[in-house]
Amino acid sequence: MMSEIDEKALVQNLRKMLDETEAETDPRIKMRLRAARLRALDALETPVPWYAHFPRWVAAGGIATALVLVLTVSLWTSKEQYNVPSGQVEDLELLTTKEQLELYKDLDFFRWLETTEHTG
């Protein structure tokens, strides 16, 4: 652990080094640093909006949730019905019957039969 005498010597050395650095610093840089410090102090005095107190992920999550709710409600309450024409339903029923499934199993045979000539 550092003794009190060592701490005082360290503080004195740091002050001396900082004072020397300040004396060697270009006046234009000093002015820019002072202006930046004043802007930072002014920014501390301006009030922070209420939504800035929350982390950004909370605000983004809230917006995303609201958008999903709006989309869900608008789709749920839409009056537009999606009707399938009756002809297409009948075609679908024909394609899904058991006989048609057996036909698809023998499809290669029917293709071969179609390519050969019928002699009979």
mmCIF file of C-alpha atoms in Angstrom:
data_model
loop_
_atom_site.group_PDB
_atom_site.id
_atom_site.type_symbol
_atom_site.label_atom_id
_atom_site.label_comp_id
_atom_site.label_asym_id
_atom_site.label_seq_id
_atom_site.Cartn_x
_atom_site.Cartn_y
_atom_site.Cartn_z
ATOM 1 C CA MET A 1 0.000 0.000 0.000
ATOM 2 C CA MET A 2 1.146 3.517 -0.773
ATOM 3 C CA SER A 3 2.033 5.746 2.159
ATOM 4 C CA GLU A 4 0.679 9.264 2.565
ATOM 5 C CA ILE A 5 4.071 10.795 1.749
ATOM 6 C CA ASP A 6 4.275 8.807 -1.506
ATOM 7 C CA GLU A 7 0.772 9.920 -2.454
ATOM 8 C CA LYS A 8 1.642 13.592 -1.887
ATOM 9 C CA ALA A 9 4.787 13.239 -3.995
ATOM 10 C CA LEU A 10 2.779 11.543 -6.754
ATOM 11 C CA VAL A 11 0.157 14.305 -6.734
ATOM 12 C CA GLN A 12 2.862 16.999 -6.859
ATOM 13 C CA ASN A 13 4.586 15.279 -9.798
ATOM 14 C CA LEU A 14 1.288 14.929 -11.668
ATOM 15 C CA ARG A 15 0.424 18.603 -11.124
ATOM 16 C CA LYS A 16 3.847 19.681 -12.290
ATOM 17 C CA MET A 17 3.600 17.509 -15.417
ATOM 18 C CA LEU A 18 0.072 18.775 -16.216
ATOM 19 C CA ASP A 19 1.120 22.402 -15.730
ATOM 20 C CA GLU A 20 4.082 21.901 -18.065
ATOM 21 C CA THR A 21 1.856 20.248 -20.652
ATOM 22 C CA GLU A 22 -0.627 23.116 -20.429
ATOM 23 C CA ALA A 23 2.141 25.678 -20.877
ATOM 24 C CA GLU A 24 3.407 23.845 -23.988
ATOM 25 C CA THR A 25 -0.042 23.383 -25.538
ATOM 26 C CA ASP A 26 -0.941 25.485 -28.566
ATOM 27 C CA PRO A 27 -3.376 28.329 -27.682
ATOM 28 C CA ARG A 28 -5.746 27.272 -30.490
ATOM 29 C CA ILE A 29 -6.036 23.791 -28.981
ATOM 30 C CA LYS A 30 -6.662 25.325 -25.554
ATOM 31 C CA MET A 31 -9.482 27.421 -26.998
ATOM 32 C CA ARG A 32 -11.054 24.383 -28.697
ATOM 33 C CA LEU A 33 -10.837 22.368 -25.489
ATOM 34 C CA ARG A 34 -12.397 25.215 -23.494
ATOM 35 C CA ALA A 35 -15.212 25.571 -26.059
ATOM 36 C CA ALA A 36 -15.871 21.824 -25.959
ATOM 37 C CA ARG A 37 -16.005 21.950 -22.159
ATOM 38 C CA LEU A 38 -18.497 24.835 -22.240
ATOM 39 C CA ARG A 39 -20.697 22.988 -24.773
ATOM 40 C CA ALA A 40 -20.655 19.914 -22.540
ATOM 41 C CA LEU A 41 -21.652 21.990 -19.518
ATOM 42 C CA ASP A 42 -24.468 23.624 -21.515
ATOM 43 C CA ALA A 43 -25.705 20.219 -22.610
ATOM 44 C CA LEU A 44 -25.938 19.157 -18.967
ATOM 45 C CA GLU A 45 -28.277 22.062 -18.243
ATOM 46 C CA THR A 46 -30.779 21.180 -20.996
ATOM 47 C CA PRO A 47 -33.601 18.910 -19.836
ATOM 48 C CA VAL A 48 -33.632 15.338 -21.087
ATOM 49 C CA PRO A 49 -36.871 14.120 -22.751
ATOM 50 C CA TRP A 50 -38.824 11.438 -20.877
ATOM 51 C CA TYR A 51 -38.191 8.755 -23.490
ATOM 52 C CA ALA A 52 -34.420 9.187 -23.258
ATOM 53 C CA HIS A 53 -34.446 7.778 -19.724
ATOM 54 C CA PHE A 54 -35.252 4.290 -21.056
ATOM 55 C CA PRO A 55 -32.615 2.120 -22.691
ATOM 56 C CA ARG A 56 -32.877 2.119 -26.485
ATOM 57 C CA TRP A 57 -33.770 -1.573 -26.663
ATOM 58 C CA VAL A 58 -36.834 -0.921 -24.500
ATOM 59 C CA ALA A 59 -38.053 1.811 -26.840
ATOM 60 C CA ALA A 60 -37.333 -0.300 -29.932
ATOM 61 C CA GLY A 61 -39.109 -3.288 -28.396
ATOM 62 C CA GLY A 62 -42.143 -1.166 -27.582
ATOM 63 C CA ILE A 63 -42.348 0.165 -31.123
ATOM 64 C CA ALA A 64 -41.979 -3.332 -32.585
ATOM 65 C CA THR A 65 -44.717 -4.662 -30.297
ATOM 66 C CA ALA A 66 -47.057 -1.837 -31.251
ATOM 67 C CA LEU A 67 -46.474 -2.477 -34.954
ATOM 68 C CA VAL A 68 -47.177 -6.189 -34.565
ATOM 69 C CA LEU A 69 -50.395 -5.420 -32.683
ATOM 70 C CA VAL A 70 -51.566 -2.981 -35.347
ATOM 71 C CA LEU A 71 -50.804 -5.475 -38.107
ATOM 72 C CA THR A 72 -52.557 -8.307 -36.271
ATOM 73 C CA VAL A 73 -55.680 -6.271 -35.565
ATOM 74 C CA SER A 74 -55.849 -4.937 -39.109
ATOM 75 C CA LEU A 75 -55.552 -8.427 -40.602
ATOM 76 C CA TRP A 76 -58.035 -9.886 -38.150
ATOM 77 C CA THR A 77 -60.667 -7.270 -38.743
ATOM 78 C CA SER A 78 -60.261 -7.016 -42.505
ATOM 79 C CA LYS A 79 -63.531 -7.619 -44.300
ATOM 80 C CA GLU A 80 -62.001 -9.075 -47.425
ATOM 81 C CA GLN A 81 -62.676 -12.809 -47.745
ATOM 82 C CA TYR A 82 -60.470 -15.105 -49.731
ATOM 83 C CA ASN A 83 -62.849 -17.433 -51.566
ATOM 84 C CA VAL A 84 -61.656 -20.238 -53.792
ATOM 85 C CA PRO A 85 -63.701 -20.610 -56.993
ATOM 86 C CA SER A 86 -65.905 -23.699 -56.920
ATOM 87 C CA GLY A 87 -64.310 -25.244 -60.036
ATOM 88 C CA GLN A 88 -60.934 -25.333 -58.360
ATOM 89 C CA VAL A 89 -62.354 -27.086 -55.308
ATOM 90 C CA GLU A 90 -63.795 -29.843 -57.494
ATOM 91 C CA ASP A 91 -60.459 -30.252 -59.275
ATOM 92 C CA LEU A 92 -58.734 -30.518 -55.926
ATOM 93 C CA GLU A 93 -61.156 -33.207 -54.825
ATOM 94 C CA LEU A 94 -60.520 -35.176 -58.025
ATOM 95 C CA LEU A 95 -56.776 -34.992 -57.572
ATOM 96 C CA THR A 96 -56.860 -36.156 -53.970
ATOM 97 C CA THR A 97 -59.133 -39.167 -54.366
ATOM 98 C CA LYS A 98 -57.638 -42.603 -53.785
ATOM 99 C CA GLU A 99 -58.053 -43.657 -57.410
ATOM 100 C CA GLN A 100 -56.043 -40.683 -58.610
ATOM 101 C CA LEU A 101 -53.250 -41.470 -56.155
ATOM 102 C CA GLU A 102 -53.040 -45.011 -57.570
ATOM 103 C CA LEU A 103 -52.896 -43.527 -61.056
ATOM 104 C CA TYR A 104 -49.884 -41.422 -60.085
ATOM 105 C CA LYS A 105 -48.108 -44.541 -58.840
ATOM 106 C CA ASP A 106 -48.442 -46.089 -62.317
ATOM 107 C CA LEU A 107 -47.643 -42.881 -64.163
ATOM 108 C CA ASP A 108 -44.528 -44.336 -65.799
ATOM 109 C CA PHE A 109 -46.615 -47.126 -67.285
ATOM 110 C CA PHE A 110 -49.109 -44.686 -68.756
ATOM 111 C CA ARG A 111 -46.309 -42.574 -70.237
ATOM 112 C CA TRP A 112 -44.814 -45.692 -71.830
ATOM 113 C CA LEU A 113 -48.228 -46.698 -73.095
ATOM 114 C CA GLU A 114 -48.697 -43.271 -74.649
ATOM 115 C CA THR A 115 -45.389 -43.456 -76.530
ATOM 116 C CA THR A 116 -46.013 -46.894 -78.023
ATOM 117 C CA GLU A 117 -48.273 -47.520 -80.957
ATOM 118 C CA HIS A 118 -51.527 -49.243 -80.387
ATOM 119 C CA THR A 119 -52.012 -52.298 -82.531
ATOM 120 C CA GLY A 120 -55.207 -53.890 -81.937
#
